[in-house]
Each structure stands twice: as C-alpha cells, then as structure tokens.
Amino acid sequence: MWVVATAGHVDHGKSTLVRALTGMEPDRWAEERRRGMTIDLGFAWTTLPSGSTVAFVDVPGHERFVPNMLAGVGPVPAAMLVVAADEGWMPQSAEHLAALDALDVRHAVLVVTRSDLADPRPATAQALDRLATTALGSAVEAVAVSGATGAGLDELRAALDRLGAALPPPDHDAPVRLWVDRSFTVRGSGTVVTGTLGAGRLAAGAELELAGSGRTVRIRALQSLGAPVSAVGAVARVAVNLRGLDRDAVGRGDALVTPGRFVVTGLVDVRVDGDPVAELPAEVVLHVGSAAVPARVRPLGTDTARLRLARPVPLHVGDRALLRDPGRHRVPGGVTVLDVVPPELRRRGAAAARAAELSELDGRPDAAGELRRRRLVRALELARMGVPADGVPAVAGDWLADPEHWAALRARLGSEVDRYAVAHPVDPDVPVDAMRQRLGLPDRALVEALVAPPLTVRDGRIGSGRALPERLRTAVDAVRADLRREPFAAPDARRLAELGLGPKEVGAAVKARLLLRVADGVVLLPDAADAAVRTLRALPQPFTLSEARQVLRTTRRVAVPLLEFLGRRGATRQLADGRHTTGP
C-alpha cells in the first residue's frame, strides 16, 4: 500500500476524482455532501491494475480550511495535484503547491480534471511550469481526465501505479510516529485514532507513548483499510484502538510514538527555505505531521532561526515542516530541523556563534558532528534525536564521546591527579567523585573509564603511582625493618608515634601496599598473612590462641586480631570450643 494526498483549488474536482477511482465517498460529513464542498479530511482506497493498493487522503481546497489540508498532507509522501481544465491555475493551487514544496514532497501526479469541458493542454502546460520550480521538479507525469465521463481514469490508474513504484521503500525498523488526524469513540471498544503510518510497524498488544503527556498506551486492536489486522507495516492508513485512553485525551495534531525514541521538544533550531528569516513575522504556525503549533521566531542567521513552540512535539533531526503566516494566509517557507536539543543562548555573542554553527549543518543526521558539538552524550539520547550512532564505540556504558574531547579529558585527568597528590602528600589518591566534579563530568563511570596506566583506580579512588614523601617513606621503612626482624611483633602506638606515623600516614602506607592493616593500630608486612598461615599449619590441629601466639612469637594484642583477619579470609576457622584450625 501507499498513501497519496490530494491537493488543488476548491471545486476542481478532487473528491469527485477520488469517488470515481475508488467507488467510495470521501466526504464524511452531511454538511460536506449538502454543500458539495470538502471541509475536513476524507479517506478512501482502491486496488490498482498492478494489484497494489493506494489509499487517498482527500483534503479541502477552500482557503478557510488550509489547516485541515495541511494536517492531511503533512505525514503523506506523495500527492495527486488536481487542476481543472476550464479554470487552470488558481490561488489555492498555488498555496497547496507551496505547502507541498515546503514539506519537500518529491513525488506526485498531476491530474487535469473536467477535460470534457475544455482543452486540458493549456492548463497542463501552465501547471507543469509551476511544478518544475519546486521540489517536485519537471518529471511529474500529467494525466487529463473527466470525472463525469470516466475518460482518462484508466490512464490515471496506470500513472498511480508508476507513482507508487517510484516511491522510496519505507523503513519498517524505524521508530513509530503516528500523527493523529482523527479521534473518536466506538461503543464497546473505546478510543480509536487514525493516521498515516509513514515508518515502522504496529502490532496489537504493543505499547506506544502519547507524545508530550508521558502516558504509555497499549494497542487493543488494529484496522487498515477497514479490515482488522494483527500487525501492519508502513506505509499504511491505520485505525488504532487504544486501551486505557479517554477520547478527550487525544486528538488531531497529537502523535503516538515508540517510547524513548523521540525528543518531545518545545525549542528547536531550523533552517528556513523561503522568505529571508529577517522578514518572517514574530509569530507563525508550525505545521508538522498533522500538528499545527503556534511558534515564536528568533532569527539567528540569514536562513536559520530558533522556534519556541506553544506546546512540545516529537521531532527528529532532519524532519521537514512548514511555517504558515495565518494573518496573511500564506506559507513563507518550509523548515528543516537542525537541532532538537539546542543550547541556551545566554552569553553575549552566543546567538552569533550559534548562527555560525548552524550554517554548517544540513539537517542530515551525523553522529560524529553531534559528538563534536555535544562532546559527551548517551547513545540513547542520540537515538531520540534521530541520529543513529551505529559503529561509534562507547567510552563507558552507553556514553559516547568526541575523540578529541576524550583525549583532552584524559590529559587533564593526569594533571588534576598530580595536582591533588602535591596538595595531599600523605593521602595522594583522589576520590573518584571529587575528580568527577573537577572535570565537570555527569557520571563517575566516565572518570573511571579515563583512568589509564600509570594511574590506577581502586576502592573508589584514583592512584597516581606517586611515591610517598621522603619523610614518610623513611618512617615506613623503619617499621618494615622492625617487622623483618620480628614479622608478627606489630609496632605499638608509642613506636608509631615516635616515627610520626598517625592514622593518615599509616593509611597512605597501606594504600601503597607497603604495610598490611590487620586491625586499627595493628600493621604487619604485606606478606604476613600468608606467612602466618604457613606457620600455623605446622601446629597440631586444632590449636589454641595461646599456641598460635607462642608459635608466631607475638602478643595477644596482635594474635587475636590476626586470627580474626585470617578467619575473615577463610584461611583459618574457629571451632565451637574456641580453638582454631587451618583445615576444613
């Protein structure tokens, strides 16, 4: 299936043509049929000679209903532009074409209707000249028809087949963004919304998010072209029955999206194709998908601007939309979304710098470029912006980094660790959280990922590998010399005080792996635990505390915490009678 929107001046026969092609009535309201004028969107479909199905979104042609027209055209990839042979090019022909051009619609068929009332050739030539100056180009196929006599309908069906074959294939793996164009209630089923599925897939039971509300909804049932389906892929007209959502909670202009895959934003930087940005009115309406959102314009460059939206909408980098000036009933231009998470502009000169930055963007998703601008970003955040990060290696968890920025951070980390070590010679290892704050990083995992030899990270601190200060090293060497003579005669508080070794100094020696802390105030050589186990294994098993103290040639002050230390390591075990063993 593919979906085509009609376009053209009021009363040029768009609905008549859809009716003749499909045998269905696109005008849904009694008032439309009574007045013979389309007011709101209509929907119909038919099977073409190739066996493929084309669905039509029939739009109103009167200038009073241009917002309705834009809601139908916005999500649709192709158009059927209708011009009457007896009237030719008219004001709404021009406005509808301007809208198609602003939305960068590149696929269309031109249909010259009422060919039974006038020679279609002049109107055809005139219309093709207008189309050639737009995104549609000069290769648009033109067909003359008469809805009254049926002449040319077979040729039009064949042209629609060729149009469908020329459309780019839809991306079924893309996240869903279903712009709602109708919302109603079905008795016994609840809320139903309809829209054009331009990418991705929908399935009964799947979860979607109502963009802007944060509400998660579940698909109860699906229909496509009036028939129930369990799943449907783009491109398709779909009706979605939603579970747990009131009719008043959703309407035209809302969007149902894949959770976590879009930025829902009220601030966006864009490139404007059309009027110079300086000539734009301060307030416009942004039309994107089926949404029409008032926006305030802040010019940045000659063709770039910042839009502050009256309500947030789900957007990706590269999205196309159009601006409409409702006061003058005109389309001043289309826009390409350049940034959906733009930076604040607070400092003097920030706007000019931002304009220069935006001048280098073309709206094509570029992971490397986003990393250069943002320096650090999570892969999921890039995905929400519509920027795939395939092939970009993460530096920590799902964090991505610009390579130059990451290298600069690593160099700065080394300098900051050295600076901290100089300021804290007794305890030179930097807490990871303190370094995170110094580097201005959002996640401690990033700090740990930056650590590379000779730096080390252990127990939440970054070691510099810097040697202990000479005075401290001399004192520790004295303790180590004492322990080499008597390995289990731990120095007492008096001896440590004589050497100037307080708790911080002892802690620094332990971190440097020059001493082993068995308990507070009890330190031995780093290999003392293994030596003690070898010695204790030589005793008859099990053994008493007194026997251990005697064989280790130490005091109770050392033997008790040493056995507790060995027990915590699983090297010894205390029995119910208080004795100990090194065996099982």
Coordinates of C-alpha atoms in Angstrom, one line a residue:
M1 CA 0.0 0.0 0.0
W2 CA 1.0 3.6 -0.4
V3 CA -0.8 6.8 0.5
V4 CA -1.5 9.8 -1.7
A5 CA -2.9 13.2 -0.6
T6 CA -5.0 15.2 -2.9
A7 CA -4.2 18.9 -3.5
G8 CA -5.6 21.7 -5.5
H9 CA -8.1 24.6 -5.7
V10 CA -11.6 24.4 -4.3
D11 CA -14.2 22.9 -6.7
H12 CA -11.6 21.5 -9.1
G13 CA -13.0 18.0 -8.6
K14 CA -10.6 16.3 -6.1
S15 CA -13.4 14.5 -4.2
T16 CA -15.2 13.6 -7.5
L17 CA -12.0 12.1 -8.8
V18 CA -11.4 10.1 -5.6
R19 CA -15.0 8.9 -5.8
A20 CA -14.6 7.9 -9.4
L21 CA -11.4 6.0 -8.7
T22 CA -12.5 4.2 -5.6
G23 CA -16.2 4.0 -5.7
M24 CA -16.1 5.3 -2.1
E25 CA -17.5 8.5 -0.7
P26 CA -14.6 10.6 0.8
D27 CA -16.8 13.3 2.2
R28 CA -17.7 12.1 5.7
W29 CA -20.0 14.9 6.9
A30 CA -23.6 15.5 5.8
E31 CA -22.7 19.2 5.5
E32 CA -20.0 18.4 3.0
R33 CA -22.4 16.5 0.8
R34 CA -25.1 19.1 1.1
R35 CA -22.7 22.0 0.2
G36 CA -20.8 19.9 -2.3
M37 CA -17.5 21.1 -0.8
T38 CA -14.9 19.2 1.2
I39 CA -14.4 20.7 4.7
D40 CA -12.4 18.1 6.5
L41 CA -10.2 15.2 5.6
G42 CA -11.7 12.3 3.7
F43 CA -10.3 8.8 3.2
A44 CA -10.8 6.2 0.5
W45 CA -8.8 3.5 -1.2
T46 CA -8.7 1.2 -4.3
T47 CA -6.8 -1.6 -5.9
L48 CA -4.8 -0.6 -9.0
P49 CA -4.1 -2.7 -12.1
S50 CA -0.8 -4.0 -10.6
G51 CA -2.7 -5.4 -7.7
S52 CA -1.3 -2.8 -5.3
T53 CA -3.5 -0.7 -3.1
V54 CA -3.4 3.1 -3.0
A55 CA -5.1 5.0 -0.2
F56 CA -6.2 8.6 -0.6
V57 CA -6.3 11.4 1.9
D58 CA -8.7 13.8 0.4
V59 CA -8.1 17.4 1.6
P60 CA -10.3 20.5 1.4
G61 CA -9.4 23.1 -1.2
H62 CA -11.0 26.2 0.2
E63 CA -8.6 28.7 1.8
R64 CA -10.6 28.7 5.1
F65 CA -9.7 25.1 5.6
V66 CA -6.0 25.2 4.8
P67 CA -5.0 23.9 8.3
N68 CA -7.2 20.8 7.7
M69 CA -5.5 20.4 4.3
L70 CA -2.0 20.6 5.9
A71 CA -3.0 18.0 8.6
G72 CA -3.7 15.6 5.8
V73 CA -0.7 16.3 3.6
G74 CA 1.9 16.6 6.4
P75 CA 2.5 12.8 7.0
V76 CA 2.0 11.7 3.4
P77 CA 4.9 11.0 1.0
A78 CA 3.1 11.7 -2.3
A79 CA 0.4 13.9 -3.8
M80 CA -2.2 14.0 -6.5
L81 CA -2.4 17.6 -7.6
V82 CA -5.6 18.5 -9.3
V83 CA -6.2 21.4 -11.7
A84 CA -9.4 22.0 -13.6
A85 CA -9.0 22.3 -17.4
D86 CA -11.7 25.0 -17.7
E87 CA -10.2 27.2 -14.9
G88 CA -6.5 26.5 -14.9
W89 CA -4.1 27.6 -12.2
M90 CA -5.9 29.2 -9.2
P91 CA -4.9 30.8 -5.9
Q92 CA -5.3 27.6 -3.8
S93 CA -3.5 25.7 -6.5
A94 CA -0.5 27.9 -5.7
E95 CA -0.9 27.7 -1.9
H96 CA -1.2 23.9 -1.9
L97 CA 1.8 23.6 -4.2
A98 CA 3.7 25.9 -1.9
A99 CA 2.8 23.6 1.0
L100 CA 4.0 20.5 -0.9
D101 CA 7.2 22.3 -1.8
A102 CA 7.8 23.5 1.8
L103 CA 7.3 19.9 3.1
D104 CA 9.8 18.7 0.4
V105 CA 7.3 16.3 -1.2
R106 CA 9.1 14.9 -4.3
H107 CA 6.5 12.5 -5.7
A108 CA 3.3 13.5 -7.4
V109 CA 1.0 13.0 -10.4
L110 CA -0.7 16.0 -12.0
V111 CA -4.4 15.4 -12.9
V112 CA -6.2 17.9 -15.1
T113 CA -9.9 17.4 -14.5
R114 CA -13.0 18.4 -16.3
S115 CA -11.3 17.7 -19.6
D116 CA -14.7 17.2 -21.1
L117 CA -15.4 21.0 -20.6
A118 CA -12.2 22.4 -22.0
D119 CA -9.0 21.6 -23.8
P120 CA -6.7 20.3 -21.0
R121 CA -3.4 21.1 -22.8
P122 CA -3.1 24.8 -21.7
A123 CA -3.9 24.0 -18.0
T124 CA -1.5 21.1 -18.1
A125 CA 1.4 23.2 -19.5
Q126 CA 0.7 26.0 -17.0
A127 CA 0.7 23.6 -14.1
L128 CA 3.8 21.8 -15.2
D129 CA 5.7 25.1 -15.4
R130 CA 4.7 25.8 -11.8
L131 CA 5.7 22.4 -10.6
A132 CA 9.1 22.5 -12.3
T133 CA 10.3 25.2 -9.9
T134 CA 9.5 23.2 -6.8
A135 CA 10.8 20.1 -5.1
L136 CA 8.6 18.1 -7.4
G137 CA 10.7 19.0 -10.4
S138 CA 10.0 18.7 -14.1
A139 CA 9.4 14.9 -14.3
V140 CA 5.9 14.9 -12.9
E141 CA 3.5 12.8 -15.0
A142 CA 0.3 14.5 -16.1
V143 CA -3.0 12.9 -17.0
A144 CA -6.2 14.5 -18.3
V145 CA -9.4 13.0 -17.0
S146 CA -13.1 13.6 -16.8
G147 CA -14.9 12.5 -13.6
A148 CA -18.2 12.9 -15.4
T149 CA -17.5 10.7 -18.4
G150 CA -14.7 8.5 -16.9
A151 CA -12.3 9.4 -19.7
G152 CA -8.7 9.1 -18.7
L153 CA -9.4 7.2 -15.5
D154 CA -7.6 4.0 -16.7
E155 CA -4.6 6.2 -17.7
L156 CA -4.6 7.7 -14.2
R157 CA -4.7 4.3 -12.5
A158 CA -1.7 3.3 -14.5
A159 CA 0.1 6.6 -13.6
L160 CA -0.7 6.0 -9.9
D161 CA 0.9 2.5 -10.3
R162 CA 4.0 4.1 -11.7
L163 CA 4.0 6.7 -8.9
G164 CA 3.8 4.0 -6.3
A165 CA 6.7 2.1 -7.8
A166 CA 8.9 5.2 -7.8
L167 CA 8.4 5.9 -4.0
P168 CA 11.3 5.0 -1.8
P169 CA 10.8 1.9 0.3
P170 CA 9.6 2.5 3.8
D171 CA 11.8 1.8 6.8
H172 CA 10.0 -0.9 8.8
D173 CA 12.6 -0.9 11.5
A174 CA 12.2 2.8 12.2
P175 CA 10.5 4.0 15.4
V176 CA 6.8 4.7 15.0
R177 CA 5.5 8.3 14.9
L178 CA 1.8 8.1 14.1
W179 CA 0.3 11.6 13.6
V180 CA -3.3 11.5 14.6
D181 CA -5.8 13.0 12.1
R182 CA -9.0 11.6 13.6
S183 CA -10.1 10.5 17.1
F184 CA -13.4 9.0 18.0
T185 CA -15.1 6.5 20.3
V186 CA -16.5 3.1 19.2
R187 CA -19.1 1.7 21.6
G188 CA -17.8 -1.3 23.3
S189 CA -14.2 -0.7 22.1
G190 CA -13.2 2.7 23.4
T191 CA -11.0 5.3 21.8
V192 CA -9.9 4.9 18.2
V193 CA -7.4 7.1 16.4
T194 CA -6.5 7.2 12.7
G195 CA -3.4 8.3 10.8
T196 CA -0.9 7.6 8.1
L197 CA 1.9 5.3 9.3
G198 CA 4.9 6.6 7.4
A199 CA 7.6 4.3 9.0
G200 CA 7.9 1.4 11.4
R201 CA 5.4 -1.3 12.3
L202 CA 2.4 -1.5 14.6
A203 CA 1.1 -4.7 16.3
A204 CA -1.8 -5.5 18.5
G205 CA -0.6 -5.6 22.1
A206 CA 2.3 -3.2 21.6
E207 CA 2.9 -0.2 23.7
L208 CA 3.1 3.4 22.4
E209 CA 3.6 6.7 24.1
L210 CA 1.3 9.7 23.7
A211 CA 3.9 12.3 22.9
G212 CA 4.0 15.2 25.3
S213 CA 2.0 13.5 28.0
G214 CA 4.4 10.8 29.1
R215 CA 1.5 8.4 29.1
T216 CA 2.0 4.9 27.8
V217 CA -0.9 3.3 26.0
R218 CA -1.4 -0.2 24.6
I219 CA -2.8 -1.1 21.2
R220 CA -6.0 -3.1 21.8
A221 CA -6.7 -3.7 18.1
L222 CA -5.8 -2.5 14.6
Q223 CA -7.6 -1.9 11.3
S224 CA -6.2 -1.0 7.9
L225 CA -8.5 0.0 5.1
G226 CA -11.5 -1.1 7.1
A227 CA -10.3 -4.6 7.9
P228 CA -8.9 -6.0 11.2
V229 CA -5.2 -6.8 11.2
S230 CA -2.9 -8.1 13.9
A231 CA 0.1 -6.1 12.6
V232 CA 0.7 -3.5 9.8
G233 CA 3.9 -2.0 8.4
A234 CA 4.4 1.3 6.7
V235 CA 3.3 2.9 4.6
A236 CA -0.4 2.5 5.5
R237 CA -3.6 4.1 6.6
V238 CA -4.4 2.7 10.1
A239 CA -7.0 2.9 12.7
V240 CA -5.7 2.1 16.2
N241 CA -8.0 1.1 19.1
L242 CA -6.2 2.2 22.3
R243 CA -6.6 0.7 25.7
G244 CA -6.8 3.0 28.7
L245 CA -7.1 6.3 27.0
D246 CA -10.1 8.6 27.0
R247 CA -11.4 10.1 23.8
D248 CA -10.8 13.7 25.2
A249 CA -7.1 12.9 25.9
V250 CA -6.1 12.6 22.2
G251 CA -7.0 14.4 19.1
R252 CA -5.7 15.7 15.7
G253 CA -2.2 17.0 16.0
D254 CA -1.2 14.6 18.7
A255 CA 1.3 11.8 18.0
L256 CA 1.7 8.2 19.2
V257 CA 5.4 7.3 19.2
T258 CA 7.7 4.4 20.1
P259 CA 8.6 5.0 23.8
G260 CA 12.0 6.6 24.3
R261 CA 12.8 7.2 20.6
F262 CA 11.8 10.8 20.1
V263 CA 12.7 14.1 21.7
V264 CA 9.5 15.9 22.6
T265 CA 10.6 19.5 22.4
G266 CA 9.2 23.0 22.6
L267 CA 12.5 24.6 21.4
V268 CA 14.1 23.8 18.0
D269 CA 16.7 25.3 15.7
V270 CA 15.7 25.2 12.0
R271 CA 16.8 26.2 8.5
V272 CA 14.2 28.1 6.6
D273 CA 13.7 27.7 2.9
G274 CA 11.7 30.6 1.5
D275 CA 11.4 34.1 2.8
P276 CA 14.6 35.6 4.5
V277 CA 14.4 34.9 8.2
A278 CA 14.6 38.6 9.0
E279 CA 11.3 39.1 7.1
L280 CA 9.4 36.4 9.0
P281 CA 6.6 37.5 11.3
A282 CA 7.5 37.2 15.0
E283 CA 4.7 34.7 15.4
V284 CA 3.9 31.9 12.9
V285 CA 2.3 28.5 13.0
L286 CA 4.5 25.4 12.6
H287 CA 2.8 22.6 10.7
V288 CA 4.5 19.2 11.2
G289 CA 2.7 16.0 10.6
S290 CA -0.9 16.6 11.5
A291 CA 0.0 19.2 14.1
A292 CA -0.4 23.0 13.9
V293 CA 1.6 24.7 16.7
P294 CA 1.9 28.4 17.3
A295 CA 5.6 29.4 17.4
R296 CA 7.7 32.5 18.2
V297 CA 10.6 33.1 15.8
R298 CA 14.0 34.2 16.9
P299 CA 16.2 34.9 13.8
L300 CA 19.8 33.6 14.2
G301 CA 21.4 33.7 10.7
T302 CA 20.2 34.7 7.2
D303 CA 18.3 31.4 6.8
T304 CA 18.4 29.9 10.4
A305 CA 16.1 30.6 13.3
R306 CA 15.1 29.3 16.7
L307 CA 11.4 28.4 17.2
R308 CA 9.8 28.4 20.6
L309 CA 6.7 26.3 20.3
A310 CA 3.5 26.8 22.2
R311 CA 3.5 23.1 23.0
P312 CA 6.1 20.4 22.7
V313 CA 6.0 18.0 19.7
P314 CA 8.1 14.8 18.9
L315 CA 10.8 15.7 16.4
H316 CA 14.0 14.3 14.9
V317 CA 16.9 16.0 13.3
G318 CA 16.1 16.2 9.5
D319 CA 12.4 16.5 9.9
R320 CA 10.6 18.7 7.4
A321 CA 7.8 21.1 8.4
L322 CA 6.4 24.4 7.1
L323 CA 5.7 27.8 8.5
R324 CA 2.4 29.5 7.9
D325 CA 1.5 33.1 8.5
P326 CA -2.2 32.9 9.4
G327 CA -2.5 36.7 9.3
R328 CA -1.6 36.9 5.7
H329 CA -2.8 33.5 4.6
R330 CA 0.5 32.4 3.2
V331 CA 3.3 29.9 3.5
P332 CA 6.5 31.9 4.0
G333 CA 8.7 28.8 3.9
G334 CA 9.5 25.3 4.8
V335 CA 11.9 24.3 7.5
T336 CA 14.4 21.6 8.1
V337 CA 15.0 20.7 11.7
L338 CA 18.7 21.1 12.5
D339 CA 18.7 20.6 16.3
V340 CA 16.0 19.3 18.7
V341 CA 18.1 19.9 21.8
P342 CA 19.6 23.3 21.2
P343 CA 21.9 25.0 23.7
E344 CA 20.8 28.0 25.7
L345 CA 21.8 31.4 24.3
R346 CA 22.6 33.5 27.4
R347 CA 26.1 35.0 26.9
R348 CA 26.8 38.0 24.8
G349 CA 27.6 36.8 21.3
A350 CA 26.0 33.4 21.8
A351 CA 23.4 33.9 19.1
A352 CA 26.0 34.9 16.5
A353 CA 28.2 31.9 17.4
R354 CA 25.1 29.7 17.2
A355 CA 24.3 31.1 13.7
A356 CA 27.8 30.3 12.5
E357 CA 27.5 26.7 13.9
L358 CA 24.1 26.2 12.3
S359 CA 25.4 27.4 8.9
E360 CA 27.4 24.3 8.7
L361 CA 24.5 21.9 9.4
D362 CA 22.4 20.5 6.6
G363 CA 19.8 18.5 8.6
R364 CA 21.2 15.1 7.8
P365 CA 21.8 13.1 11.0
D366 CA 25.5 13.0 11.7
A367 CA 26.7 11.2 14.8
A368 CA 30.3 12.4 14.5
G369 CA 29.1 16.0 14.1
E370 CA 26.8 15.8 17.1
L371 CA 29.6 14.4 19.2
R372 CA 31.9 17.3 18.2
R373 CA 29.2 19.8 19.3
R374 CA 28.0 18.0 22.4
R375 CA 31.3 16.4 23.4
L376 CA 29.6 13.8 25.6
V377 CA 26.2 12.2 25.0
R378 CA 24.4 8.9 25.7
A379 CA 23.7 6.7 22.7
L380 CA 20.0 6.6 23.6
E381 CA 19.9 10.4 23.6
L382 CA 21.3 10.5 20.1
A383 CA 18.7 7.9 19.0
R384 CA 16.0 10.1 20.5
M385 CA 17.3 12.9 18.3
G386 CA 17.0 10.7 15.3
V387 CA 20.8 10.4 15.0
P388 CA 21.9 6.7 14.7
A389 CA 25.2 6.0 16.4
D390 CA 25.9 2.7 14.7
G391 CA 29.7 2.0 14.7
V392 CA 30.5 4.7 17.3
P393 CA 32.2 2.9 20.2
A394 CA 31.1 3.7 23.7
V395 CA 33.7 5.0 26.2
A396 CA 31.7 4.0 29.3
G397 CA 28.4 2.2 29.5
D398 CA 26.3 3.9 26.8
W399 CA 28.3 7.1 26.9
L400 CA 29.7 8.3 23.6
A401 CA 32.5 10.9 23.4
D402 CA 34.1 13.1 20.8
P403 CA 37.6 11.6 20.4
E404 CA 39.5 14.9 20.7
H405 CA 37.5 15.9 23.8
W406 CA 38.1 12.5 25.3
A407 CA 41.8 12.7 24.7
A408 CA 41.8 16.2 26.3
L409 CA 39.9 14.9 29.3
R410 CA 42.4 12.1 29.8
A411 CA 45.3 14.5 29.7
R412 CA 43.5 16.8 32.1
L413 CA 42.8 13.9 34.5
G414 CA 46.5 13.2 34.8
S415 CA 47.2 16.9 35.6
E416 CA 44.5 17.0 38.2
V417 CA 45.6 13.8 39.9
D418 CA 49.2 15.2 40.1
R419 CA 47.9 18.5 41.5
Y420 CA 45.9 16.7 44.1
A421 CA 48.8 14.5 45.1
V422 CA 51.0 17.5 45.6
A423 CA 48.3 19.1 47.8
H424 CA 47.7 15.8 49.8
P425 CA 51.1 14.1 50.0
V426 CA 50.1 11.8 52.8
D427 CA 46.9 10.7 51.1
P428 CA 47.5 11.3 47.4
D429 CA 44.8 9.1 45.9
V430 CA 41.8 11.2 44.6
P431 CA 38.2 10.2 45.3
V432 CA 36.5 9.4 42.0
D433 CA 33.6 11.7 42.9
A434 CA 35.9 14.6 43.6
M435 CA 37.6 14.1 40.2
R436 CA 34.2 14.0 38.5
Q437 CA 33.4 17.4 39.9
R438 CA 36.8 18.8 38.9
L439 CA 36.3 17.6 35.4
G440 CA 32.7 18.6 35.2
L441 CA 31.5 15.1 34.1
P442 CA 28.0 13.8 34.6
D443 CA 28.8 10.2 35.5
R444 CA 31.6 8.7 37.7
A445 CA 31.8 5.8 35.2
L446 CA 33.3 8.3 32.8
V447 CA 36.1 9.2 35.3
E448 CA 36.9 5.5 35.8
A449 CA 37.0 4.9 32.0
L450 CA 39.5 7.8 31.7
V451 CA 42.0 6.1 34.0
A452 CA 44.9 4.5 32.2
P453 CA 48.4 3.4 33.4
P454 CA 50.3 4.6 35.3
L455 CA 47.1 5.8 37.0
T456 CA 45.0 3.2 38.8
V457 CA 41.5 3.1 40.3
R458 CA 40.7 1.0 43.3
D459 CA 38.2 1.3 46.1
G460 CA 36.7 4.4 44.6
R461 CA 40.0 6.3 44.5
I462 CA 42.4 7.1 41.7
G463 CA 46.0 6.3 42.5
S464 CA 48.7 8.4 40.9
G465 CA 51.6 5.9 41.4
R466 CA 53.4 8.8 43.0
A467 CA 56.0 7.6 45.7
L468 CA 55.3 8.5 49.3
P469 CA 57.0 11.7 50.5
E470 CA 60.6 11.1 51.6
R471 CA 59.9 11.7 55.3
L472 CA 57.0 9.3 55.3
R473 CA 58.9 6.7 53.3
T474 CA 61.7 6.8 55.8
A475 CA 59.4 6.2 58.7
V476 CA 57.6 3.3 57.0
D477 CA 61.0 1.8 56.1
A478 CA 61.8 1.8 59.8
V479 CA 58.6 -0.1 60.6
R480 CA 59.3 -2.6 57.8
A481 CA 62.8 -3.2 59.1
D482 CA 61.4 -3.9 62.6
L483 CA 58.9 -6.4 61.1
R484 CA 61.5 -8.1 59.0
R485 CA 63.3 -9.0 62.3
E486 CA 60.1 -10.0 64.1
P487 CA 57.4 -10.5 61.5
F488 CA 54.5 -10.6 64.0
A489 CA 55.7 -8.1 66.5
A490 CA 53.4 -5.2 65.3
P491 CA 54.6 -1.8 66.4
D492 CA 52.6 -0.4 69.2
A493 CA 51.2 3.1 69.4
R494 CA 54.3 4.5 71.1
R495 CA 56.6 3.3 68.4
L496 CA 54.3 4.6 65.6
A497 CA 54.1 8.0 67.3
E498 CA 57.9 8.1 67.6
L499 CA 58.2 7.7 63.9
G500 CA 55.4 10.2 63.2
L501 CA 53.0 7.7 61.8
G502 CA 49.5 8.7 62.6
P503 CA 46.3 7.1 61.1
K504 CA 46.6 9.1 57.9
E505 CA 50.2 8.2 57.4
V506 CA 49.6 4.5 58.1
G507 CA 46.7 4.6 55.7
A508 CA 48.9 6.0 53.0
A509 CA 51.4 3.2 53.5
V510 CA 48.7 0.6 53.4
K511 CA 47.4 2.1 50.1
A512 CA 50.9 2.0 48.7
R513 CA 50.9 -1.7 49.7
L514 CA 54.0 -1.2 51.9
L515 CA 52.1 -2.3 55.1
L516 CA 49.1 -4.6 55.8
R517 CA 46.5 -3.3 58.2
V518 CA 45.2 -6.3 60.2
A519 CA 43.1 -4.1 62.6
D520 CA 43.2 -0.5 63.8
G521 CA 46.6 0.1 65.3
V522 CA 47.9 -3.3 64.1
V523 CA 50.0 -3.3 61.0
L524 CA 52.3 -6.0 59.5
L525 CA 54.2 -6.6 56.3
P526 CA 52.1 -7.2 53.2
D527 CA 53.0 -11.0 53.1
A528 CA 52.4 -11.5 56.9
A529 CA 49.0 -13.2 56.4
D530 CA 50.4 -15.9 54.1
A531 CA 53.4 -16.4 56.4
A532 CA 51.2 -16.8 59.4
V533 CA 49.1 -19.5 57.7
R534 CA 52.2 -21.5 56.8
T535 CA 53.4 -21.3 60.4
L536 CA 50.0 -22.2 61.9
R537 CA 49.6 -25.2 59.6
A538 CA 52.7 -26.8 61.3
L539 CA 50.9 -26.9 64.6
P540 CA 48.8 -29.9 65.7
Q541 CA 45.3 -29.2 64.6
P542 CA 43.2 -27.7 66.1
F543 CA 45.2 -25.2 68.1
T544 CA 44.5 -22.6 70.8
L545 CA 45.0 -18.9 70.8
S546 CA 47.9 -19.3 73.2
E547 CA 49.6 -21.9 71.0
A548 CA 49.2 -19.6 68.0
R549 CA 50.6 -16.6 70.0
Q550 CA 53.6 -18.7 71.0
V551 CA 54.5 -20.1 67.6
L552 CA 54.1 -16.7 66.0
R553 CA 56.2 -15.1 68.8
T554 CA 53.8 -12.3 69.3
T555 CA 51.4 -10.9 71.9
R556 CA 47.7 -11.3 72.5
R557 CA 47.3 -7.7 71.2
V558 CA 48.4 -9.0 67.7
A559 CA 47.3 -12.6 67.8
V560 CA 43.6 -12.0 68.4
P561 CA 43.0 -9.6 65.5
L562 CA 45.4 -11.6 63.3
L563 CA 43.3 -14.8 63.7
E564 CA 40.1 -12.8 63.2
F565 CA 41.6 -11.4 60.0
L566 CA 42.6 -14.8 58.8
G567 CA 39.2 -16.1 59.6
R568 CA 37.5 -13.4 57.5
R569 CA 39.7 -14.5 54.6
G570 CA 38.8 -18.1 55.1
A571 CA 42.4 -19.1 55.9
T572 CA 41.5 -20.3 59.4
R573 CA 38.3 -21.4 61.2
Q574 CA 37.3 -21.1 64.8
L575 CA 35.6 -24.1 66.3
A576 CA 32.8 -24.2 68.8
D577 CA 35.2 -24.8 71.7
G578 CA 37.2 -21.7 70.8
R579 CA 40.1 -23.5 69.2
H580 CA 41.2 -22.8 65.7
T581 CA 42.2 -24.8 62.6
T582 CA 43.7 -24.2 59.2
G583 CA 42.0 -27.3 57.9
P584 CA 38.4 -27.9 56.6

